[in-house]
XYZ file of C-alpha atoms in Angstrom:
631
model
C 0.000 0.000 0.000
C 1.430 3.488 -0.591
C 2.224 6.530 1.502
C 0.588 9.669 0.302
C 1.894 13.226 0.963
C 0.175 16.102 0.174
C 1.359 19.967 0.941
C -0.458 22.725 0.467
C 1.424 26.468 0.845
C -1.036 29.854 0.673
C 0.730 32.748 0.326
C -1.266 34.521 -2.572
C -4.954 35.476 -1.015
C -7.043 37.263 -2.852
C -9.089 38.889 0.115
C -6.370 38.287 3.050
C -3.259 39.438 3.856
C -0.804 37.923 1.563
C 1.854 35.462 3.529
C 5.526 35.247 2.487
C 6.356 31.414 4.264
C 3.446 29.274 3.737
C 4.988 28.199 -0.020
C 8.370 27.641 0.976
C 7.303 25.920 4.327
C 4.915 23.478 2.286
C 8.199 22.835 0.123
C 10.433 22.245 2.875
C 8.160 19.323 4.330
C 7.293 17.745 0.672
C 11.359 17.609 0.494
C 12.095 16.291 3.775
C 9.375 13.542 4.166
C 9.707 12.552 0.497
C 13.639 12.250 -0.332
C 16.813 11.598 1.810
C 17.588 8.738 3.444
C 15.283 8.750 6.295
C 12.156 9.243 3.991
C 9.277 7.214 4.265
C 7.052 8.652 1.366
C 8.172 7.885 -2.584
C 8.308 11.231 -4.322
C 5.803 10.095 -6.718
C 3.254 9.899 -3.866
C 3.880 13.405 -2.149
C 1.879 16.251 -3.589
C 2.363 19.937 -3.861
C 0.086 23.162 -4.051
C 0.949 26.261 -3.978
C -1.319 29.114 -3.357
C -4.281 26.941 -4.604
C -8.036 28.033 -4.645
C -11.092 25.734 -3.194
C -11.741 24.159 -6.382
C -8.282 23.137 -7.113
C -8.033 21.359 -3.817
C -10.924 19.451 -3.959
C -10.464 18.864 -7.738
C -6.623 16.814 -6.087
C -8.185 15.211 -3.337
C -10.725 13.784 -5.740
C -7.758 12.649 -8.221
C -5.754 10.796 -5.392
C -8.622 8.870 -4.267
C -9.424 7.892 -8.044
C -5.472 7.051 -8.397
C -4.915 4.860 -5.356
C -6.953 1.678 -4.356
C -5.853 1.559 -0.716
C -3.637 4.093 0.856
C -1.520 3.042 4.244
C -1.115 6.549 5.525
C -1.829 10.152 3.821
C -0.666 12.963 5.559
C -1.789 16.354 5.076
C 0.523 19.403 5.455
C -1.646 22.837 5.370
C 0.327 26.295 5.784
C -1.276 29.736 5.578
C -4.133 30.928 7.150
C -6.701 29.283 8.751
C -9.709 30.450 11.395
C -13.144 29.068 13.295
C -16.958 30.126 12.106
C -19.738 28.417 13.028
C -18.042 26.026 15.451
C -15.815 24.834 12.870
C -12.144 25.089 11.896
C -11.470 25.962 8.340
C -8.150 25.902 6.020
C -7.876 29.586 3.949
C -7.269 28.836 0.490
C -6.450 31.939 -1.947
C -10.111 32.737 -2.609
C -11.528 32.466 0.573
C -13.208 35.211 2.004
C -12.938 36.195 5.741
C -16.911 37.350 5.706
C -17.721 34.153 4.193
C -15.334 31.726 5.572
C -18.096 29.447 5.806
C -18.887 29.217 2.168
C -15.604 29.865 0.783
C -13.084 28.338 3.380
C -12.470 24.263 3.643
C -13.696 22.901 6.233
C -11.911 20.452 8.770
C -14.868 18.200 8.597
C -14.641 18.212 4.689
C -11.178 17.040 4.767
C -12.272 14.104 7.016
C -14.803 13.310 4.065
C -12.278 12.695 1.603
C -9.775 10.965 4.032
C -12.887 8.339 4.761
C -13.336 7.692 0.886
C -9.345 7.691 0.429
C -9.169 4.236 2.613
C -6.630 5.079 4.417
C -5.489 3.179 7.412
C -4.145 6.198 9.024
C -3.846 9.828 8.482
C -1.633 12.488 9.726
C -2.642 16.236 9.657
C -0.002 19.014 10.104
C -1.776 22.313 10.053
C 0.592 25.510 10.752
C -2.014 28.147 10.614
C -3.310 30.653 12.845
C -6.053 29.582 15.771
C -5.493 25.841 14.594
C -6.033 25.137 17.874
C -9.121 24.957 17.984
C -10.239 22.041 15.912
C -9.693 20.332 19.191
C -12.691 22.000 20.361
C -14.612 20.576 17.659
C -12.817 17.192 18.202
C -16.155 15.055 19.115
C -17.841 16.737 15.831
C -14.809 15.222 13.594
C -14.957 11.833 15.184
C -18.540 11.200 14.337
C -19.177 8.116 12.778
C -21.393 10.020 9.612
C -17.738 12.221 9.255
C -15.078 9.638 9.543
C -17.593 6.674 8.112
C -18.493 3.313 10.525
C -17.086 0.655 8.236
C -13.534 2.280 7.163
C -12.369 3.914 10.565
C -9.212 5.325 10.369
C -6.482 6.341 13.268
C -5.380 10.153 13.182
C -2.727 12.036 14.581
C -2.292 15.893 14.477
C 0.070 18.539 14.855
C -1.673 22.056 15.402
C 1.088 25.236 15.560
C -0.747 27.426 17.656
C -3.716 27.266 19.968
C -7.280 28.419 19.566
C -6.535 32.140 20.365
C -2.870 32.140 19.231
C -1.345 33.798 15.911
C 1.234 30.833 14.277
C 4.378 32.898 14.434
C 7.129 33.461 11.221
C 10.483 34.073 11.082
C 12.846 34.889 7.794
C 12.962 30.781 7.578
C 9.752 29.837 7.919
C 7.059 29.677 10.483
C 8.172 28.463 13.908
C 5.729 25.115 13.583
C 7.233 23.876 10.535
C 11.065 25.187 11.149
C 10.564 23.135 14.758
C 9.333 20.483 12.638
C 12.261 20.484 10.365
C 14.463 20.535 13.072
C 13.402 17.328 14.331
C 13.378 15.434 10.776
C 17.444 16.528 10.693
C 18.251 15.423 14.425
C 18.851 18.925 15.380
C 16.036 18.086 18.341
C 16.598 14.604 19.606
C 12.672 12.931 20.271
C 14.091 10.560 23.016
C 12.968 7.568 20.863
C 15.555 5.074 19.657
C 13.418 3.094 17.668
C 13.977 2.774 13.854
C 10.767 5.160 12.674
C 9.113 7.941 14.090
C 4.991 8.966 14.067
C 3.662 11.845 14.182
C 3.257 12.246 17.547
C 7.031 11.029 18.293
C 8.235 14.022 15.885
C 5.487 16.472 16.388
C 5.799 16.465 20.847
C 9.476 17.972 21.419
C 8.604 20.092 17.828
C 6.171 21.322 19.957
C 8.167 21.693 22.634
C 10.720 24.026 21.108
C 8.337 26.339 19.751
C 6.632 26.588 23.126
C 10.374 27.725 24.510
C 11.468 29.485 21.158
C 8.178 32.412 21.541
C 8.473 31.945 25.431
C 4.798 30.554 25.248
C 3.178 32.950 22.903
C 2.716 29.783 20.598
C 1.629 26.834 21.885
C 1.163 23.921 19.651
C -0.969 20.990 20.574
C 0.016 17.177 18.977
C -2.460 14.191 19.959
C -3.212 10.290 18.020
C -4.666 7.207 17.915
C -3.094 4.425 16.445
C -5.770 1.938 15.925
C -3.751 -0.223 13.525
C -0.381 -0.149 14.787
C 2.392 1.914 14.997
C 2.012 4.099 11.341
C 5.992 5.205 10.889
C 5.880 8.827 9.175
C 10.095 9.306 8.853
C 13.218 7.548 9.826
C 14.616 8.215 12.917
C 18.040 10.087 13.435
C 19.005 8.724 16.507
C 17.768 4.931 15.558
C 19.375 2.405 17.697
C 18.874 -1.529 17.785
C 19.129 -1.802 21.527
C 15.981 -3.762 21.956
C 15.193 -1.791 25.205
C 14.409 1.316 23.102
C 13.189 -0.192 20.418
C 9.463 -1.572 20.986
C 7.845 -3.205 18.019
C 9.877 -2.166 14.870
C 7.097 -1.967 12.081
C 3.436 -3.695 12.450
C 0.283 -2.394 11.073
C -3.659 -3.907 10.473
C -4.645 -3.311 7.298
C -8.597 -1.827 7.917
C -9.514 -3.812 4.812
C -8.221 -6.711 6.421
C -10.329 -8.883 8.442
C -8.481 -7.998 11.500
C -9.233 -4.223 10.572
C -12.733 -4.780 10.009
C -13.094 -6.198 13.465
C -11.381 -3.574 14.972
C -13.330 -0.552 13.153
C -16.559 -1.804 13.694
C -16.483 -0.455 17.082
C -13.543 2.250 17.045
C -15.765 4.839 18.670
C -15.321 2.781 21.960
C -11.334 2.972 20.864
C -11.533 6.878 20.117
C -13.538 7.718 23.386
C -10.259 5.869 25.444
C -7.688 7.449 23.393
C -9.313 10.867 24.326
C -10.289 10.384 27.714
C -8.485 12.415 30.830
C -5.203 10.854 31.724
C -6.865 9.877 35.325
C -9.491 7.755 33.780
C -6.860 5.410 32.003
C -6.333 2.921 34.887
C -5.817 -0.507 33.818
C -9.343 -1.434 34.784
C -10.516 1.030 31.999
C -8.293 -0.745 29.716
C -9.162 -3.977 30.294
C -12.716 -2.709 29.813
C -12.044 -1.110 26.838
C -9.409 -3.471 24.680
C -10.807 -7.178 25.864
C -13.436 -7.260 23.628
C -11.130 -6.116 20.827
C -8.782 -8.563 21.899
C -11.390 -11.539 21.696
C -12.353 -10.537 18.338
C -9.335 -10.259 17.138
C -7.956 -13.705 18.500
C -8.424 -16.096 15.970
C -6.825 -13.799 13.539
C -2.709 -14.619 13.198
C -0.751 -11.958 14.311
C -3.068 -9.217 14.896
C -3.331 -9.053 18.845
C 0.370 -8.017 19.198
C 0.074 -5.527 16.451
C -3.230 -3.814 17.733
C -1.685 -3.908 21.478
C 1.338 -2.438 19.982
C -0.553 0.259 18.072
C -2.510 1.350 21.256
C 0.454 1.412 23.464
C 2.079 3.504 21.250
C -0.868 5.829 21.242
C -1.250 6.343 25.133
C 2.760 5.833 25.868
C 2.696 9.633 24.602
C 0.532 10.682 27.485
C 2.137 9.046 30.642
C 4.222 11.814 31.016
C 1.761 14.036 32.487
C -0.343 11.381 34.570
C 0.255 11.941 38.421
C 0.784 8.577 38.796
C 4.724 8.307 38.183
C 4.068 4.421 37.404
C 1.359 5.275 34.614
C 3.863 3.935 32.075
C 5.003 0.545 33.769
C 1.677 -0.067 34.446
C -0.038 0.899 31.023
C 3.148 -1.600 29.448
C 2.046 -4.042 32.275
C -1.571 -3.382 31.117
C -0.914 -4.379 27.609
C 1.143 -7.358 28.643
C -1.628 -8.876 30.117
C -4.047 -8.032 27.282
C -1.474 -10.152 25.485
C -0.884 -13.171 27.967
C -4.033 -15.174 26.443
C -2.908 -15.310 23.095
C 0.737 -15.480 23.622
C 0.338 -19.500 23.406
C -0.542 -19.633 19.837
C 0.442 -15.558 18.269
C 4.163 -14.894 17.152
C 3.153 -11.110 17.679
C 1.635 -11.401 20.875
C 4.669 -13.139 22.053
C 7.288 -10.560 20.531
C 5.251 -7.512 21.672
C 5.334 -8.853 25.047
C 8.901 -9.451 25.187
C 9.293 -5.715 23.679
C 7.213 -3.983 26.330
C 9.384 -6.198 29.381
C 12.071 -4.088 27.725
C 10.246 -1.122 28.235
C 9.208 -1.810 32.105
C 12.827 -2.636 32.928
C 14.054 0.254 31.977
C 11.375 2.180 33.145
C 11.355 0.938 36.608
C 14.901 1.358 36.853
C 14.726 5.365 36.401
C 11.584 5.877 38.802
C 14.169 3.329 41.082
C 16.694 6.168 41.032
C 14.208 9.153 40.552
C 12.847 8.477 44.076
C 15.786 7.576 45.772
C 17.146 10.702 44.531
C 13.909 12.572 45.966
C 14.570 10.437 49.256
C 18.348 11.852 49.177
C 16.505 15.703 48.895
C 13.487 14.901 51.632
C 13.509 11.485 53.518
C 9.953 11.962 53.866
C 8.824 12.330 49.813
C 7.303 8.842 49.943
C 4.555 10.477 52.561
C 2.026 12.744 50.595
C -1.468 12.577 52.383
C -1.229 13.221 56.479
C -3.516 10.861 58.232
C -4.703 8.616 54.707
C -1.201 7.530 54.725
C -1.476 5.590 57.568
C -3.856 3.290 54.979
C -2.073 3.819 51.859
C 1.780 4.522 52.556
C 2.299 0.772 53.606
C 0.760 -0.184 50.077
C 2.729 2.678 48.457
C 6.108 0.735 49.356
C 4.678 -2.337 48.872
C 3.673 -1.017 45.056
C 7.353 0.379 44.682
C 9.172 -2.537 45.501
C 6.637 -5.613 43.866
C 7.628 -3.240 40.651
C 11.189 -3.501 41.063
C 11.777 -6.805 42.204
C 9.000 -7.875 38.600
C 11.872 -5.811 36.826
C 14.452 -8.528 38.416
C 12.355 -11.139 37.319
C 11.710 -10.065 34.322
C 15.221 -9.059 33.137
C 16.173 -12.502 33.637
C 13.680 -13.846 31.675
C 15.075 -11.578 29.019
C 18.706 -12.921 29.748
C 19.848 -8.912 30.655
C 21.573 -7.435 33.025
C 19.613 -6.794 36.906
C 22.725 -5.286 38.409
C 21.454 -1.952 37.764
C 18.479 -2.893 39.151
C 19.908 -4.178 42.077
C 21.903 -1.436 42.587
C 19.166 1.158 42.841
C 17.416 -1.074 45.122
C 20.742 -1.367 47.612
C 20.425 2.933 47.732
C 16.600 2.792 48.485
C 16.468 -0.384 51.093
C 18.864 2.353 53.233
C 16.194 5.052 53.204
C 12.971 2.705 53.911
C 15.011 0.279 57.309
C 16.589 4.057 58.480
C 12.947 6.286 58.047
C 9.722 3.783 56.727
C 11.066 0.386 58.772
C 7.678 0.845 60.884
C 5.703 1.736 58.506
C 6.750 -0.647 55.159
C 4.097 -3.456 55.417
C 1.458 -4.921 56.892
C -1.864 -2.861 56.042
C -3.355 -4.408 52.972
C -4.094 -7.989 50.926
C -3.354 -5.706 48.067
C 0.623 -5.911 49.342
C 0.581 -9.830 48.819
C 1.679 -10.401 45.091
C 3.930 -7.312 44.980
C 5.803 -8.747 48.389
C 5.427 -12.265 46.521
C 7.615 -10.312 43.373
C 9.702 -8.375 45.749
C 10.947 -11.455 48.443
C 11.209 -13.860 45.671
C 13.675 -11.506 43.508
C 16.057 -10.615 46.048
C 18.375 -13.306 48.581
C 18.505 -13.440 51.632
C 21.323 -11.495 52.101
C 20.329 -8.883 49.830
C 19.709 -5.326 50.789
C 21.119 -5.215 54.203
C 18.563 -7.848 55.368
C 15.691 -5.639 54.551
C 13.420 -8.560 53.162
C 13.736 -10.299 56.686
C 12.491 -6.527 57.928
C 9.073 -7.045 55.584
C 8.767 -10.491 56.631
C 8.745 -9.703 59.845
C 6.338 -6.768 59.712
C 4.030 -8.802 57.834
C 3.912 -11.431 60.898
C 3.645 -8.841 63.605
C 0.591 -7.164 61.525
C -1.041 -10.776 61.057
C -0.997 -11.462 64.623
C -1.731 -8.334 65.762
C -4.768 -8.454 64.555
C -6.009 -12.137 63.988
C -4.671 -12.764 60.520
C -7.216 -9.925 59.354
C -5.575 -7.435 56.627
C -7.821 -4.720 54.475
C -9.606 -7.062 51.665
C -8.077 -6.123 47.829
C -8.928 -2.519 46.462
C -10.876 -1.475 49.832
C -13.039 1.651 48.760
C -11.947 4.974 50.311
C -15.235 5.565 52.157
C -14.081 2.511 54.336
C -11.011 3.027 55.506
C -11.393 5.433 58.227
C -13.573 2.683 59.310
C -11.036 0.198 59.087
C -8.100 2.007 61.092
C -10.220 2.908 63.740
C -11.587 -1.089 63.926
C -7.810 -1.703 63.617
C -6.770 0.928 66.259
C -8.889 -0.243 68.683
C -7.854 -4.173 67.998
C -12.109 -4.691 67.377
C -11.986 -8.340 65.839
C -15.907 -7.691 64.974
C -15.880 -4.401 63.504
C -12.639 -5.267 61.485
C -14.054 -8.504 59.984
C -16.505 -6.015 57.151
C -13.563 -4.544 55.408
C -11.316 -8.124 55.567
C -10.821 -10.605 53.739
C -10.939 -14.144 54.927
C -9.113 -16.598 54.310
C -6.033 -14.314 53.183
C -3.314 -14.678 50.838
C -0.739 -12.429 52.470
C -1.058 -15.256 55.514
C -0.214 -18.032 53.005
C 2.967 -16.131 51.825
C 4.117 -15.485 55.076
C 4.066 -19.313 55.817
C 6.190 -19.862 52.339
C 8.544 -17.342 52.498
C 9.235 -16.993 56.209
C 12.122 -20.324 56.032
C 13.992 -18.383 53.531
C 14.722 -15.719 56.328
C 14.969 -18.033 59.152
C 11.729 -16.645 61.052
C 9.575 -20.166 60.756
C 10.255 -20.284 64.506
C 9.106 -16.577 65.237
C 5.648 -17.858 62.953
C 5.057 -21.276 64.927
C 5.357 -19.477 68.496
C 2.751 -17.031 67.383
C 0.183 -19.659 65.472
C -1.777 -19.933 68.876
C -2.516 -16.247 68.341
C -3.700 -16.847 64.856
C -6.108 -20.031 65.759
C -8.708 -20.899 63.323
C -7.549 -17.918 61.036
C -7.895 -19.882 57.426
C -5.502 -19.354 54.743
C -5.508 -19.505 50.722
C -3.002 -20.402 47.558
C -5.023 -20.295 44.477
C -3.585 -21.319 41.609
C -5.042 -21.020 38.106
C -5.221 -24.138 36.261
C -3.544 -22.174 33.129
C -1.760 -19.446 33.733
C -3.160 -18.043 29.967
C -6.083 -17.453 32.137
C -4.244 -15.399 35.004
C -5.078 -11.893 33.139
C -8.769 -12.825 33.097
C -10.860 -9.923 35.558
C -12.243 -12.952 37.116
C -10.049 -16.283 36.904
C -12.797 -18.956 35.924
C -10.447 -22.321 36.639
C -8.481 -23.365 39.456
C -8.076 -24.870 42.704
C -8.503 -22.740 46.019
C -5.862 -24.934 48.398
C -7.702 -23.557 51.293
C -5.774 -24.147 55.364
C -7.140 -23.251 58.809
C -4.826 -22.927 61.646
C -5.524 -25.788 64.535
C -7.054 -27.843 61.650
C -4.197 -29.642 60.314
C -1.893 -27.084 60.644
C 0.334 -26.404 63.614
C 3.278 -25.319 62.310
C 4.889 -23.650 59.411
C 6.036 -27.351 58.178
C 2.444 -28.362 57.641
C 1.721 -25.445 55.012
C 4.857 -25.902 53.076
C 4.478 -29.672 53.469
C 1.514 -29.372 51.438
C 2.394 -26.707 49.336
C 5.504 -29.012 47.966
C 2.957 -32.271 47.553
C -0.329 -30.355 46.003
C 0.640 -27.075 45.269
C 3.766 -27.313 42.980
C 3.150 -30.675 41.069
C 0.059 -28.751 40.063
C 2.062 -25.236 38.314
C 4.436 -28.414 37.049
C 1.622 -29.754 34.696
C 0.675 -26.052 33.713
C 2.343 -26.556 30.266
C 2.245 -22.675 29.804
C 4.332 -21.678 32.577
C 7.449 -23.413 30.137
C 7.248 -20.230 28.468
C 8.690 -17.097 29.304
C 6.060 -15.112 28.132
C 3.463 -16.367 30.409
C 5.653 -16.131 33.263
C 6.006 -12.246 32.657
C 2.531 -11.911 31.400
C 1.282 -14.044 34.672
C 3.768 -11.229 37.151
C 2.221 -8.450 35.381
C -1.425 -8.923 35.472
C -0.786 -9.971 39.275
C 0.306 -6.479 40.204
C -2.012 -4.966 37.775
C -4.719 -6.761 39.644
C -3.541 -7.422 43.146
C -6.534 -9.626 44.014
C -4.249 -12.443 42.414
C -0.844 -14.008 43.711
C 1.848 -15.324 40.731
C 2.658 -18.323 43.199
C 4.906 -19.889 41.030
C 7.406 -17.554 41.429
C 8.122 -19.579 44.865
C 8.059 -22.691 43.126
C 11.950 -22.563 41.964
């Protein structure tokens, strides 16, 4: 399938002020994205227009979609002046008229017409124009299925020079959008990526960047996508690497007249609605709400999981960066992983997107390891955000921190790389949580159970100046403390001043609401505890923890561990005093039942269900990947 360009440059209006840039600037992009190296576009395919009048453009648009069959992207590059009437955004050729820019401008909407009948699987729109900003006002108008057509969805990505009540700047080169642009296309302005091609967004976000800086915020430019068929490449990328850890996917795309496109585009307005939602509401729950059902229809198709996933990672990667939640990335890679675990069995792509995005959390996890130790180094007390909440959700907070890292352990080894860095940024933070959080670090939550199960089970013994024999510990005090009873998974906010105060006061009845019973944490206590010598400490305390049942559930495939609900298993289910009276009775049974079980899970062979199993078990903490304590 081809790669269409088309520029468009208005200097010569015949009503508005006449330009001096828009020409060249329109020239400057056909030449960049269509020859050199790096291109991605055959010259044959890129388009130019100078000064053109309404006719003229629609009179090419028509001549493109009656020269090309199927088009994989078209991209759209518009400078000159533009404006908003009537709640719509319109492109100023040379005869439009600014008291009838209804009627004589071309509309935004219009364009999305003709990039519906074009076919294309993905279109890229570059507008450097005055007010351009404010098509994303009219955003929801666009996206309507009667504009961009039900059947023939396509994904879209923008870069818009100025906002809705900004002028798009010009300098004796050009105008600052498309000289920022230009910039990045030459590797003048280093993106960050390392992978081997570059989208929109990748170019158009530090292009938008420097112009931002450049006019000291007098032009803000605003770049946003949606990849719904995979990663669309626009231009090679300057700064390319094949280290595997920057390099996610290489090149995968759906077709949306393939089958696998059809599925997806049948219900892209769910798709659209996610890509576009607040950076708050995309919690992996959303996402699993979301992307399942695109998943399962897109299952029996080879190879198209792992290239949607891909696709959609690499359209909400972009937006991370300004979620609150510093772990936004690991877990929206995490997220994805998970997505992928079902069909990783039987998909190549599924399996090499999952392996591509482990990259991505190890070396993610690895800079927030050193990002907050450095914060510790500044203020020993930048873990603690909330006052009097945090004596609910700090514990968890570490607990979160640590699972992460010690996954990243695992899950470089499973990738055969390096965890001394790893390890080395969890030796500087161990000192800060035993010297200031040692109290404090465990002990609140069933939600702490598979990211202590990831943590304990990546380190030895005599790691970290014996600070996993400090959690262990904490973990029995808490348990005994209060009768084996720990907050149940994802307790709602409304409950837990509730639940301290039933805690506080040691009130076995009023704690039992807000617990859950038989607990998990309680079973990895018994497991782990011989690993740090403290079985003893455990048996002399069981008296306190009579009747107090425990649980190890484990999935009967581990394919099925991402599931919201797991449907198959077997609930090993232990009550203290009933058959159990020490710590040797759990793990005697754990070694008989528990383990010859995971051994005849065929899946857990591979790799990529082991990582996919960790990471949907601290994406949904209601779930414990046992078989890490199986080796």
């Amino acid at each position: 399938m081809s790669k269409v360009l088309l520029c468009i440059g208005c200097d010569d209006y015949q009503s508005l002020n006449k330009l001096s840039g828009a020409e060249r600037d329109a020239l400057a992009i056909r030449t960049a994205l269509s020859t050199g190296p790096l291109s991605n576009i055959n010259p044959a395919d890129a388009y130019l227009l100078d000064s053109p009048a309404r006719h003229q453009l629609e009179a090419t648009l028509l001549d493109i979609q009656d020269r090309y069959d199927e088009i994989e992207s078209f991209t759209l590059f518009f400078a000159g002046h533009g404006g908003e009437a009537n709640e719509s955004y319109f492109l100023c050729l040379s005869d439009t008229r600014a008291d009838r820019l209804s009627t004589t401008g071309f509309a935004l909407s219009r364009l999305f017409e003709f990039f519906n009948e074009l076919k294309a699987a993905h279109c890229n729109v570059i507008i450097d124009a005055c007010n351009a900003g404010g098509m994303v006002s009219n955003l929801g108008i666009l996206l309507k299925p009667e504009v961009i057509g039900k059947a023939k969805t396509f994904g879209v990505s923008f870069f818009v020079s100025s906002a809705a009540d900004q002028y798009a700047g010009e300098t004796s080169r050009g105008g600052y959008g498309t000289l920022a642009l230009l910039k990045v296309l030459a590797g003048e302005i280093d993106t960050g990526s390392r992978a081997r091609m570059l989208d929109l967004v990748d170019i158009g976000r530090p292009a938008a960047q420097y112009v931002a800086e450049q006019t000291q915020g007098g032009q803000m430019p605003s770049v946003w996508g949606v990849n719904l068929y995979g990663h669309m490449p626009l231009f090679g990328n300057p700064h390319a690497t094949d280290n595997p850890t920057s390099s996610l996917l290489g090149l995968t795309g759906i077709s949306p007249a393939s089958q696998a496109g059809q599925a997806i585009s049948s219900q892209s307005a769910e798709l659209y609605a996610l890509m576009f939602a607040p950076e708050h509401e995309l919690t992996p729950e959303k996402l699993f709400h979301v992307l399942t059902k695109f998943v399962d229809r897109l299952a029996d198709i080879p190879n198209s999981v792992g290239a949607f996933i891909g696709g959609i990672w690499q359209s909400l990667e972009k937006s991370t960066g300004r979620h609150a939640n510093s772990f936004s990335r690991v877990e929206l890679s995490a997220a994805c992983i998970a997505l992928l675990l079902g069909t990783s069995d039987k998909d190549n792509t599924s399996r090499d997107c999952i392996v591509g995005l482990a990259h991505e959390i190890v070396g993610e996890v690895e800079h927030l390891l050193r990002d907050i130790v450095q914060r510790l180094q500044e203020s020993p007390s930048s873990l603690c955000r909330h006052g009097i909440p945090d004596l609910f959700y700090l514990p968890q907070r570490i607990s979160r921190i640590l699972g992460w890292a010690g996954a990243a352990v695992h899950l470089a080894r499973e990738l055969g790389i390096s965890d001394a860095p790893l390890k080395e940024a969890l030796e500087q933070l161990s000192v800060f949580l035993m010297e200031h959080y040692a109290s404090v670090c465990a002990g609140m939550s069933e939600d702490e159970a598979p990211y202590w199960a990831s943590f304990l089970t990546a380190i030895n013994t005599d790691d970290l100046n014996g600070f996993g024999e400090l959690v262990v510990s904490t973990l029995i005090s808490a348990l005994v403390e209060h009768e084996g009873r720990l907050a149940r998974p994802l307790l709602p906010a409304k409950n837990v001043c509730a639940y301290l105060k039933a805690r506080a006061d040691k009130d076995s009845a009023a704690l039992k609401p807000f617990c859950n019973s038989p607990s998990e944490t309680l079973a990895l206590v018994f497991l782990i505890s011989e690993r740090h010598s403290l079985e003893e400490e455990l048996d002399y305390n069981l008296l306190s923890l009579d009747h107090v049942h425990l649980n190890i559930f484990i999935p009967q495939s581990y394919l099925e561990f991402s599931q919201p609900f797991v449907p198959n298993g077997i609930n090993h289910v232990f009550q203290i005093g009933h058959k159990v009276w020490a710590v040797a009775d759990v793990v005697e049974r754990w070694k008989t039942a528990c383990i010859p079980q995971m051994e005849n899970d065929t899946s857990l062979r591979h790799a990529t269900t082991r990582i996919g199993a960790l990471c949907a078990s601290l994406i949904f903490p209601d779930r414990v990947p046992w078989f890490l304590l199986s080796h």
